[in-house]
Coordinates of C-alpha atoms and ligand atoms in Angstrom, one line a residue:
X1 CA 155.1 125.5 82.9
X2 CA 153.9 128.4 85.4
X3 CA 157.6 128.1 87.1
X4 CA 159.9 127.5 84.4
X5 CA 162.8 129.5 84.4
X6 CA 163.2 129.9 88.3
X7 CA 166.5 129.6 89.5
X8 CA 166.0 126.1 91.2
X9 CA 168.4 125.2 94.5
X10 CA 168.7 128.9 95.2
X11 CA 167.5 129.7 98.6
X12 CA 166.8 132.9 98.4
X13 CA 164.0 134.4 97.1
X14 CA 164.2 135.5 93.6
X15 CA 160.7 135.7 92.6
X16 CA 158.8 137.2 95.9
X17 CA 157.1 133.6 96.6
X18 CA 157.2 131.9 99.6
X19 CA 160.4 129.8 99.9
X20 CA 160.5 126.8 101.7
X21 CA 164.0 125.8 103.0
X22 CA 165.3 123.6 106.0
X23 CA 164.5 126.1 108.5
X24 CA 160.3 127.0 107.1
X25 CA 159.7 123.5 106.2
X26 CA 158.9 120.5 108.2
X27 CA 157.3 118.0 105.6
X28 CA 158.1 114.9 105.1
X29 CA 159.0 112.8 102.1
X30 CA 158.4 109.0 101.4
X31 CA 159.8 107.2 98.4
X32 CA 159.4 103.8 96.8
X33 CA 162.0 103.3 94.0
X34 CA 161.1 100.6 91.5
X35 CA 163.5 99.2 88.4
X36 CA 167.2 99.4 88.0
X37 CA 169.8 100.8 90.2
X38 CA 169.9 103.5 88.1
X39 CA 166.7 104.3 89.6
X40 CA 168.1 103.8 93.3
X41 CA 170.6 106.4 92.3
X42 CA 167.9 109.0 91.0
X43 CA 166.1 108.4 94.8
X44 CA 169.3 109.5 96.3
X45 CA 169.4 112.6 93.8
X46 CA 165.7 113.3 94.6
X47 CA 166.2 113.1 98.3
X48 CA 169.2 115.3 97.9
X49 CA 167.0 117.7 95.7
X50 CA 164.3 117.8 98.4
X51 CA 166.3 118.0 101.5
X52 CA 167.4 121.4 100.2
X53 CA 164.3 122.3 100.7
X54 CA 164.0 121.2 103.5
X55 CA 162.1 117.7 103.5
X56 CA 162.6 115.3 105.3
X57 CA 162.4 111.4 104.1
X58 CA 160.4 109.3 106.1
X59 CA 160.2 105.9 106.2
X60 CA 156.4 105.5 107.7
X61 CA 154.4 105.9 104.2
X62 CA 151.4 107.2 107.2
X63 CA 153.4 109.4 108.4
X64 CA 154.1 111.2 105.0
X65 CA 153.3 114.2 103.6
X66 CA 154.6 113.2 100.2
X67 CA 154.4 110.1 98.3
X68 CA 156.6 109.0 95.9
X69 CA 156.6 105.7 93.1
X70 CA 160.2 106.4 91.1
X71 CA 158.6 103.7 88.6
X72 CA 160.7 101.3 85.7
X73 CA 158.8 101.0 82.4
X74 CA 161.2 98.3 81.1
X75 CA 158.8 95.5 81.0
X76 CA 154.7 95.2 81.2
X77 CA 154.9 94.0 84.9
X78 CA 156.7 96.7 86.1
X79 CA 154.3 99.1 85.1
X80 CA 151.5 96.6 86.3
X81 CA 153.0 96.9 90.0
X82 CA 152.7 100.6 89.8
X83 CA 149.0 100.5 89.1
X84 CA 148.6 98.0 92.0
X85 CA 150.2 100.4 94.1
X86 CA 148.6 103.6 92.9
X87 CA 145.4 101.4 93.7
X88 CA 146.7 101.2 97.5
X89 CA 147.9 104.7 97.6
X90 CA 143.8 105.7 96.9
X91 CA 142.8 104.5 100.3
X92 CA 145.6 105.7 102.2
X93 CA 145.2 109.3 100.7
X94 CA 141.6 109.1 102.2
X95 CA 142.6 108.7 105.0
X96 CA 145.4 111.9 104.7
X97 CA 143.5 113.6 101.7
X98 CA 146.4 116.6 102.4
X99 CA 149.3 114.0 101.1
X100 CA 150.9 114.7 97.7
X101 CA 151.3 111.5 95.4
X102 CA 153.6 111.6 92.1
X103 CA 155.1 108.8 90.0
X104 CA 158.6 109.5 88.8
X105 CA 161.0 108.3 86.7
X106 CA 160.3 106.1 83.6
X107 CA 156.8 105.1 83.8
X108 CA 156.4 108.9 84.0
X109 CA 158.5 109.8 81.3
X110 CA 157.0 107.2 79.3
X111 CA 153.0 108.2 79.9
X112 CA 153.3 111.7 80.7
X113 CA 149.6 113.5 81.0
X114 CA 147.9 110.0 80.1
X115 CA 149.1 108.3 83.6
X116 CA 147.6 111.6 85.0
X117 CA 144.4 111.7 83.9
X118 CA 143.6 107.9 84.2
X119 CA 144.8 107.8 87.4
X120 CA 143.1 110.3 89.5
X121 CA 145.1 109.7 92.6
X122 CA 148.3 111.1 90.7
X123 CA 149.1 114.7 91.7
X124 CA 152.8 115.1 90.2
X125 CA 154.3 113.5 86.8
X126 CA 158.2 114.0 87.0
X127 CA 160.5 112.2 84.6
X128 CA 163.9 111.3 85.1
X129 CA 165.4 114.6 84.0
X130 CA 163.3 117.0 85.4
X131 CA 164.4 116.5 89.3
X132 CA 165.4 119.9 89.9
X133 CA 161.9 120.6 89.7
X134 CA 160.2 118.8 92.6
X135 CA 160.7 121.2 95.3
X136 CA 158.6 124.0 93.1
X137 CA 156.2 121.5 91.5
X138 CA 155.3 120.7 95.1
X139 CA 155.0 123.9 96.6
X140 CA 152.7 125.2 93.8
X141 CA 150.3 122.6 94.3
X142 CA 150.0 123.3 97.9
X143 CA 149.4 127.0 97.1
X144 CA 147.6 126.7 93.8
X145 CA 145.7 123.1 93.9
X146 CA 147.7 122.6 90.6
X147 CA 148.6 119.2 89.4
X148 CA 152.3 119.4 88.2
X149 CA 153.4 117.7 85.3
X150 CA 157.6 117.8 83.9
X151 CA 158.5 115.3 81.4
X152 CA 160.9 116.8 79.3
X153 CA 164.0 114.8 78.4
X154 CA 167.8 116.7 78.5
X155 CA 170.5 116.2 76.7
X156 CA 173.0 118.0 78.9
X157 CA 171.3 116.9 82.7
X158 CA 173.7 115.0 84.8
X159 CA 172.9 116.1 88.2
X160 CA 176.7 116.7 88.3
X161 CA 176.9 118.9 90.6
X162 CA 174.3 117.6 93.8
X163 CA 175.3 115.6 96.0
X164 CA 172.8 111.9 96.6
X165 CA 171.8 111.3 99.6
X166 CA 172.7 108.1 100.4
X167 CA 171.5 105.0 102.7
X168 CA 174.3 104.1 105.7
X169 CA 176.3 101.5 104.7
X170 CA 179.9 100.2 103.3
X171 CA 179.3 100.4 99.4
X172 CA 177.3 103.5 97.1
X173 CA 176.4 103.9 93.5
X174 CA 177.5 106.6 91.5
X175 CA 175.9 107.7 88.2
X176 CA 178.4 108.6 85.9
X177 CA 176.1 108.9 82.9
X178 CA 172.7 108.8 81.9
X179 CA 170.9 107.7 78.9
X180 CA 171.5 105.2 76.3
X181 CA 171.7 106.0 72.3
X182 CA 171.7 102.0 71.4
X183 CA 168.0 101.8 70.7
X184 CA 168.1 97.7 71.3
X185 CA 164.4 97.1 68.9
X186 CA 163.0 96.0 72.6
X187 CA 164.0 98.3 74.9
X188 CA 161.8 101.3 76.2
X189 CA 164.9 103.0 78.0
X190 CA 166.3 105.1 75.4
X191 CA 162.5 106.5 75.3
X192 CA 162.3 107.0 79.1
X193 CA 165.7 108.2 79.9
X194 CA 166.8 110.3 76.4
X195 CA 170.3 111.2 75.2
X196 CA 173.5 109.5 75.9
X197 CA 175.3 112.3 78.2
X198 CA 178.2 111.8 80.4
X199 CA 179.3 113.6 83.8
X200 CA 182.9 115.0 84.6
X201 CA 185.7 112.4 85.3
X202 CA 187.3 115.1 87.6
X203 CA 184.0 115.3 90.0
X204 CA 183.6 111.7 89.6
X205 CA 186.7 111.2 91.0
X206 CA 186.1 113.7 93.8
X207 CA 183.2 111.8 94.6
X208 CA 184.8 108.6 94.9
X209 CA 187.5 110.2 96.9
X210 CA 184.8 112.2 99.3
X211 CA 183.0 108.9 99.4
X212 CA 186.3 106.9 100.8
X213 CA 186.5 109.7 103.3
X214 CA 183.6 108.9 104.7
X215 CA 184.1 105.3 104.9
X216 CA 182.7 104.0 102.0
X217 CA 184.5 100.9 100.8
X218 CA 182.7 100.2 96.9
X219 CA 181.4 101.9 94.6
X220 CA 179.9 100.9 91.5
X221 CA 179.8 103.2 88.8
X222 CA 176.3 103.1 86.8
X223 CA 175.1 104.3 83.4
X224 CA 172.4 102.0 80.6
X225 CA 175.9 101.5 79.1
X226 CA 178.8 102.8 80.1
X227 CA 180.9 101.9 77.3
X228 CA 179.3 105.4 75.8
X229 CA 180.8 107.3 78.2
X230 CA 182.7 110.4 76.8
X231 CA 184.1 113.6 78.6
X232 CA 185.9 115.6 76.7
X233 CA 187.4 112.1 74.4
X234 CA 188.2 110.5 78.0
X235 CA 186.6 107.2 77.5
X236 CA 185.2 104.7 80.3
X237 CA 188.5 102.7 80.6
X238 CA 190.2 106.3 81.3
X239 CA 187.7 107.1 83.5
X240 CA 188.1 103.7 85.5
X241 CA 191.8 104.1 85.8
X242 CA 191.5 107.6 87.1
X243 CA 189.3 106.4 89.9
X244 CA 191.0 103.5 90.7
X245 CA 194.4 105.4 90.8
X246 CA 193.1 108.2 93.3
X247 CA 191.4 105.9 95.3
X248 CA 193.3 102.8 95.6
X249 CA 191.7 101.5 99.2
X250 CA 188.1 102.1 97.4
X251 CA 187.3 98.5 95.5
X252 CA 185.3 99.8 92.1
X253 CA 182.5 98.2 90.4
X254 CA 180.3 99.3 87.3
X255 CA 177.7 98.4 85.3
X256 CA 176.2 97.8 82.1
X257 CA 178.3 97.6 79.6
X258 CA 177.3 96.7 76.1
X259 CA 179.0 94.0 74.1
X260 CA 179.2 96.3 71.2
X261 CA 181.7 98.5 72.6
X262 CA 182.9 96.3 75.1
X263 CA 187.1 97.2 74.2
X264 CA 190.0 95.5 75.2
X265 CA 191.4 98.7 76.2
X266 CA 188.8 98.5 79.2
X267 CA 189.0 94.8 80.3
X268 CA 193.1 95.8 79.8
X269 CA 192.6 98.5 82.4
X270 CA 190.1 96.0 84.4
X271 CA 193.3 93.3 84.6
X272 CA 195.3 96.3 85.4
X273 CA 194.1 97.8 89.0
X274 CA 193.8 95.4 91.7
X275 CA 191.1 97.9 93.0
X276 CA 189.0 97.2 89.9
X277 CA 186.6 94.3 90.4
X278 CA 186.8 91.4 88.3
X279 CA 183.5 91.0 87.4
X280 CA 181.4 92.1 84.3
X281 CA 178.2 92.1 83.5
X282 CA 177.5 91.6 80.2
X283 CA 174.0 91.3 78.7
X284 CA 173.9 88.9 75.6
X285 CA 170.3 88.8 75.5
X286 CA 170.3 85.9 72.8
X287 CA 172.6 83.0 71.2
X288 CA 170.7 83.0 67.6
X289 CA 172.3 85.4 65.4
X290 CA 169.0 86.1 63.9
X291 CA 167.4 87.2 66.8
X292 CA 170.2 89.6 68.2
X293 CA 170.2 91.5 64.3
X294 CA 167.0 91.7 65.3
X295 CA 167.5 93.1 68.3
X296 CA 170.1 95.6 66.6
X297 CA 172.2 94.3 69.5
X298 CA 175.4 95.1 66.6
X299 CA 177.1 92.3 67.8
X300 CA 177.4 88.3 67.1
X301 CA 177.5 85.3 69.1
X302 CA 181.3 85.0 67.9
X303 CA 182.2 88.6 69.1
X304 CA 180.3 88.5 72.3
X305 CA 182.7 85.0 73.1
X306 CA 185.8 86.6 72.1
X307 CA 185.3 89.6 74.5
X308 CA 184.4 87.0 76.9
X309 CA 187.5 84.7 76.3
X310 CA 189.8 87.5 76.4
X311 CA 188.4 88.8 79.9
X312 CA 188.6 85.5 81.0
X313 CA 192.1 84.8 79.3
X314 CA 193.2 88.5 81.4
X315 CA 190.9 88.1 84.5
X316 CA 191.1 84.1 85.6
X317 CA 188.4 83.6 87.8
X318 CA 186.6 87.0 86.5
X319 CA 183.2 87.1 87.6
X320 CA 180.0 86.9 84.6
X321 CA 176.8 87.7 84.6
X322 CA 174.2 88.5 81.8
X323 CA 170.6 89.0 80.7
X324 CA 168.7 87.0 78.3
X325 CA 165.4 87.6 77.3
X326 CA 163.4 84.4 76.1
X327 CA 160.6 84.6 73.4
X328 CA 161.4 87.5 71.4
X329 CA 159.3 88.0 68.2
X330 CA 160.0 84.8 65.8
X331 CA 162.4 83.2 68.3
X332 CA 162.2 79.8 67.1
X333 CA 163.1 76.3 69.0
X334 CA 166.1 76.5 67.2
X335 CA 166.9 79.7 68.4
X336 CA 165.8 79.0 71.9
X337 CA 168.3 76.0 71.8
X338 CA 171.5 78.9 70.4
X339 CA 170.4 80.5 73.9
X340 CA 171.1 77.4 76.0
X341 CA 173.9 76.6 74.0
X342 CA 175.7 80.0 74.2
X343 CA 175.0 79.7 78.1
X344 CA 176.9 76.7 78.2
X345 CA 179.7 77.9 76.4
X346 CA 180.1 81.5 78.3
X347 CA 179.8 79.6 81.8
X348 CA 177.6 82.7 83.5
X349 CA 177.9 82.8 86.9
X350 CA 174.6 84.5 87.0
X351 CA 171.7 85.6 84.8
X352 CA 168.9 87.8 84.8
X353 CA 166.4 86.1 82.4
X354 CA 163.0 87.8 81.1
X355 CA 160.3 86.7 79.2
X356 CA 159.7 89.6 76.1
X357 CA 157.5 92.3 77.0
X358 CA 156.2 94.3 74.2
X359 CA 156.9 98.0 74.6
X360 CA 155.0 100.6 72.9
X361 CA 156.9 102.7 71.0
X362 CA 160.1 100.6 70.2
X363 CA 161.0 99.3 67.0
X364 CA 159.9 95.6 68.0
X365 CA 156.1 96.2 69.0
X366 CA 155.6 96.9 65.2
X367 CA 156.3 92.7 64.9
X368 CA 153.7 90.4 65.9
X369 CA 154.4 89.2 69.6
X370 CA 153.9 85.4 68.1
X371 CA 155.8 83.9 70.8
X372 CA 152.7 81.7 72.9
X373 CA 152.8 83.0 76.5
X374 CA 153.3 78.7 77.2
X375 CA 156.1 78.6 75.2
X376 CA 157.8 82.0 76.9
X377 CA 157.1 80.5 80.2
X378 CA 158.7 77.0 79.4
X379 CA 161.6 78.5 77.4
X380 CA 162.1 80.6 80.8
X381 CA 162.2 78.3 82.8
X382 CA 164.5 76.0 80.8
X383 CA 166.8 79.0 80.2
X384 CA 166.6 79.1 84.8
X385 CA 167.2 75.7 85.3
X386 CA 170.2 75.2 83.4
X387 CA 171.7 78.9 84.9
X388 CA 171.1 77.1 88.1
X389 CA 172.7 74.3 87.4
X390 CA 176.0 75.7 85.6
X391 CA 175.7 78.5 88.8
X392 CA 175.9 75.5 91.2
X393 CA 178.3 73.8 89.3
X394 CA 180.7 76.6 89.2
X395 CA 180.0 77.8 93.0
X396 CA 180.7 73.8 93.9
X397 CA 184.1 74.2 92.4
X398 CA 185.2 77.0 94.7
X399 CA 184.9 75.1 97.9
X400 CA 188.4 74.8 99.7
X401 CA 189.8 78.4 98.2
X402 CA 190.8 81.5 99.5
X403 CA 188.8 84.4 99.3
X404 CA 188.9 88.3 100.3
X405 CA 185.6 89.4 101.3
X406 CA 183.9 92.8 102.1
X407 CA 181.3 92.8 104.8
X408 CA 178.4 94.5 103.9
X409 CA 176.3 93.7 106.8
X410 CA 174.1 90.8 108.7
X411 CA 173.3 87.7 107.1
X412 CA 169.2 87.9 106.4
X413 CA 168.5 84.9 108.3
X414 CA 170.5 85.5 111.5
X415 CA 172.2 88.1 113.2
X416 CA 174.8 85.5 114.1
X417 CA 176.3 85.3 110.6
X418 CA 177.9 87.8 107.8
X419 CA 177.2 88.3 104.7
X420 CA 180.2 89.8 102.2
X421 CA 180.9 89.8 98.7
X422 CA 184.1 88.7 96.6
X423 CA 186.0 90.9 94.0
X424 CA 184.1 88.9 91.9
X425 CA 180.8 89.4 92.9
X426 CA 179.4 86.6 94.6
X427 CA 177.7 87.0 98.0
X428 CA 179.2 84.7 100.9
X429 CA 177.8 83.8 104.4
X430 CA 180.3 83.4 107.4
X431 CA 179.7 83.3 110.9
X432 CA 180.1 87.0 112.4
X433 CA 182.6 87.0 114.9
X434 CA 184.0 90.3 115.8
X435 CA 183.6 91.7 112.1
X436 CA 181.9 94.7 111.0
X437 CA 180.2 95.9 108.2
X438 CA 182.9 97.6 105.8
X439 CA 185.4 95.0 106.8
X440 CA 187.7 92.7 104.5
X441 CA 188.0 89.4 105.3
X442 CA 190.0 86.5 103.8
X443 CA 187.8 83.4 104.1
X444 CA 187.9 79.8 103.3
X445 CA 185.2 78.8 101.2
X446 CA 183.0 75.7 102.7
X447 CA 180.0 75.0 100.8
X448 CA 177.5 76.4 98.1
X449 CA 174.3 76.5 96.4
X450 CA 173.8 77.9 93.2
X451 CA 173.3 81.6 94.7
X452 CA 175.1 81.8 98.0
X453 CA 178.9 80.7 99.2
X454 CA 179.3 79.5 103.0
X455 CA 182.5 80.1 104.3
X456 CA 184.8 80.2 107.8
X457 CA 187.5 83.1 108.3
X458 CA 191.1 82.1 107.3
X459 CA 192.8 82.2 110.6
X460 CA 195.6 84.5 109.9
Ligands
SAH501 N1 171.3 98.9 79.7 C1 171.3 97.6 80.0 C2 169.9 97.0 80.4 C3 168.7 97.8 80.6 S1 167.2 97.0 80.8 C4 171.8 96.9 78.9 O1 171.9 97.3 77.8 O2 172.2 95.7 79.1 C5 167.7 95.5 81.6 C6 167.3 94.3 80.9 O3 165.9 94.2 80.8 C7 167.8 94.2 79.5 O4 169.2 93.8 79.4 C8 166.9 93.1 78.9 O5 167.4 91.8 79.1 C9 165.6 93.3 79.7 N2 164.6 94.0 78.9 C10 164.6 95.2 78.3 N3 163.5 95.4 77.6 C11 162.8 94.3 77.7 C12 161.5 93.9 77.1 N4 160.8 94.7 76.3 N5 161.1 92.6 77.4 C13 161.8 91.8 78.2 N6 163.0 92.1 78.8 C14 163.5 93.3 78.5
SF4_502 FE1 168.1 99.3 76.4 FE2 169.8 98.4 74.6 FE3 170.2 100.8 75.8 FE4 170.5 98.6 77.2 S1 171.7 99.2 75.5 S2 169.3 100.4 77.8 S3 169.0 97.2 76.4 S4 168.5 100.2 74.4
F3S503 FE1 163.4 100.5 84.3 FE2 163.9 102.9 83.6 FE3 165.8 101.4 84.7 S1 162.7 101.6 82.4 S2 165.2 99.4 84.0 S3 163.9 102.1 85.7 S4 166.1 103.0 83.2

């Protein structure tokens, strides 16, 4: 690459080019962010990236002079989305032929110089680790006509040290690690995102601490699984407790963690801080034993239930969520049935369920995807319609407790109500009163459906 080995976030002018900073620049950045919240956090470290430079983020895609897609990879229809959109971004760039397009993140990682040559729209390719770049990738295509492509994976890039920049609002994400070495036989992400890697606990904690300052009330902290997470030997739980000791007003969330290394020592230190939220999310993926070897998921039904039990045992009333994926190669009825059954016995209080999506590259698009897309769809939606059921069932159970919320703003379907969420993750509606956004609230629970809890403020 023409400018590797410039000295990137330094203002001044180290190699006689132009520089563009907050005081020579005036362009304006738009950016779509598809996929996980990992992803939403990468925006934020983008935007952060750029603004050093000088750009500004704009909201108005025609009133942009940059166009970004920060793209997931995970599944076949997420990458399907992006071409739609890249298909849309052809006519608006006709109409500004001076706007820059690039696709970030995974999708880029994942197709590199392919995704620019078939799509002719496409003037950068940045993947996830390569950030630090933008700014100069940018700037040489306005001064050279270059395309710009970055794609290469780190194995020490953590971003540690730049600060997101992040939406208003009472809760933020902070990435604590990136990458994932479990190399599930499905999953694209340890392609896309590279080497396990882990940030600082001490400017993690700073963070959170900065972050309370400013009035932030949650934050979750996110990695593909942070269960991996290692500074130094101090381990996840360590780095959980640390937080949740220097911040005790700050309520603390995280996610994913990966049954494997799920340990007691963190559900322990989970039960432990009443500033920890009891709620884990914790994909099983399947209930057949088969299927999850293979998955390499490492684990068995029996061990994912005991880690469940014991949180439970610790945590009464700990919230659960998971991800299934229906239809994986040779999943038979049998199988499918395990799945069900499993669900029943874990008592999810949500799940994210996917139909399987051969990925190129991973161990599992070498097996026949033998799975008819019928049977996918109708093992889907039986895995739904029972999640909805046990999900109502267990929401229906709550009406008449007491509750401590945190208001996180307006109710989508009228200004007149609130919507919050409980320690244990489930979102709550109550009429708005004189609260605000960032507020705790104890409320009385009403009524429920299987996504949503209605309640009324405890008069005190
Ligand atoms: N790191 C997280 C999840 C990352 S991807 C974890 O380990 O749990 C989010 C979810 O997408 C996965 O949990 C899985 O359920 C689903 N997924 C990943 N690859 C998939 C594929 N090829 N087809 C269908 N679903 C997939
Ligand atoms: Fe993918 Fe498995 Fe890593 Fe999760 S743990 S990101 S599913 S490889
Ligand atoms: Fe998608 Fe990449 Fe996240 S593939 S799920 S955006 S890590």
């Amino acid at each position: 690459m023409a400018f590797e080995g410039l000295i990137i976030n330094n203002n001044e002018t180290q190699t006689g080019r132009k520089n563009y900073n907050k005081h020579t620049n005036d362009k304006k950045v738009y950016i779509e962010t598809y996929g996980c919240q990992m992803n939403l956090s990468d925006t934020e470290i983008i935007l952060s990236v750029l603004s050093e430079y000088g750009y500004n983020e704009t909201t108005d895609i025609n009133d942009s002079d940059v166009i970004f897609l920060n793209t997931c990879s995970v599944r076949e229809n997420a990458e399907k989305k992006i071409y739609n959109r890249l298909k849309q971004l052809k006519s608006i760039k006709r109409g500004n032929p001076g706007s820059v397009v690039g696709v970030l993140g995974c999708m880029a990682e994942r197709l590199k110089k392919d995704l620019l040559e078939k799509e002719k729209v496409v003037d950068l390719i940045v993947g996830p680790d390569e950030y630090r770049k933008l700014p100069h990738l940018i700037e040489n295509l306005y001064e050279t006509g270059e395309k710009g492509i970055a794609v290469k994976l780190s194995r020490d890039e953590t971003y540690d040290d730049i600060v997101p920049v992040r939406k208003e609002g009472v809760t933020a994400w902070i990435s604590v690690m990136r990458g994932c070495d479990k190399f599930c036989t499905f999953c694209v992400v340890p392609f896309t995102r590279g080497r396990e890697r882990s940030r600082k606990v001490q400017s993690i904690v700073s963070e959170a601490k900065t972050l309370f300052d400013e009035g932030i009330k949650e934050v979750t902290l996110l990695g593909q699984n942070v269960n991996s997470f290692n500074d130094e030997g101090s381990d996840f739980a360590d780095l959980l407790k640390a937080a949740a000791k220097a911040v005790p007003g700050m309520r603390i969330r995280y996610a994913t963690s990966h049954p494997y290394d799920c340990s007691r020592k963190l559900l322990d230190t989970m039960a432990e801080y009443d500033n920890i939220c009891n709620y884990i999310h914790l994909p099983v993926q399947s209930g057949s034993e088969r299927v999850l070897k293979l998955m390499n998921r490492l684990y068995s039904v029996g061990h994912y239930l005991e880690v469940l039990n014991y949180a439970k045992s610790i945590m009464p009333g700990v919230g659960l969520s998971t991800d299934i994926i229906t239809g994986f190669p040779t999943e038979t009825e049998d199988d499918h049935k395990m799945t069900l059954e499993l669900m029943e016995n874990a008592g999810y209080d949500s799940a994210y369920t996917f139909a399987y999506s051969p990925r190129e590259n991973t161990k599992s698009y070498r097996m026949e995807d033998d799975i008819p897309k019928e049977v996918k769809t109708r093992r889907l939606s039986e895995i739904i319609e029972l999640q909805r059921k046990m999900s109502s069932k267990i929401n229906r159970s709550l009406a008449g407790k007491t509750m401590e919320i945190l208001i996180e703003g307006r109710s989508k379907k009228s200004d007149d109500f609130l919507m919050g969420r409980t320690d244990c993750n489930k979102s709550v509606i109550i009429p708005a009163k004189n609260n605000r956004p960032g507020d705790f609230v104890k409320v009385r629970i009403l009524k429920s459906n299987s996504a949503t809890l209605f309640a009324e403020q405890e008069e005190d």
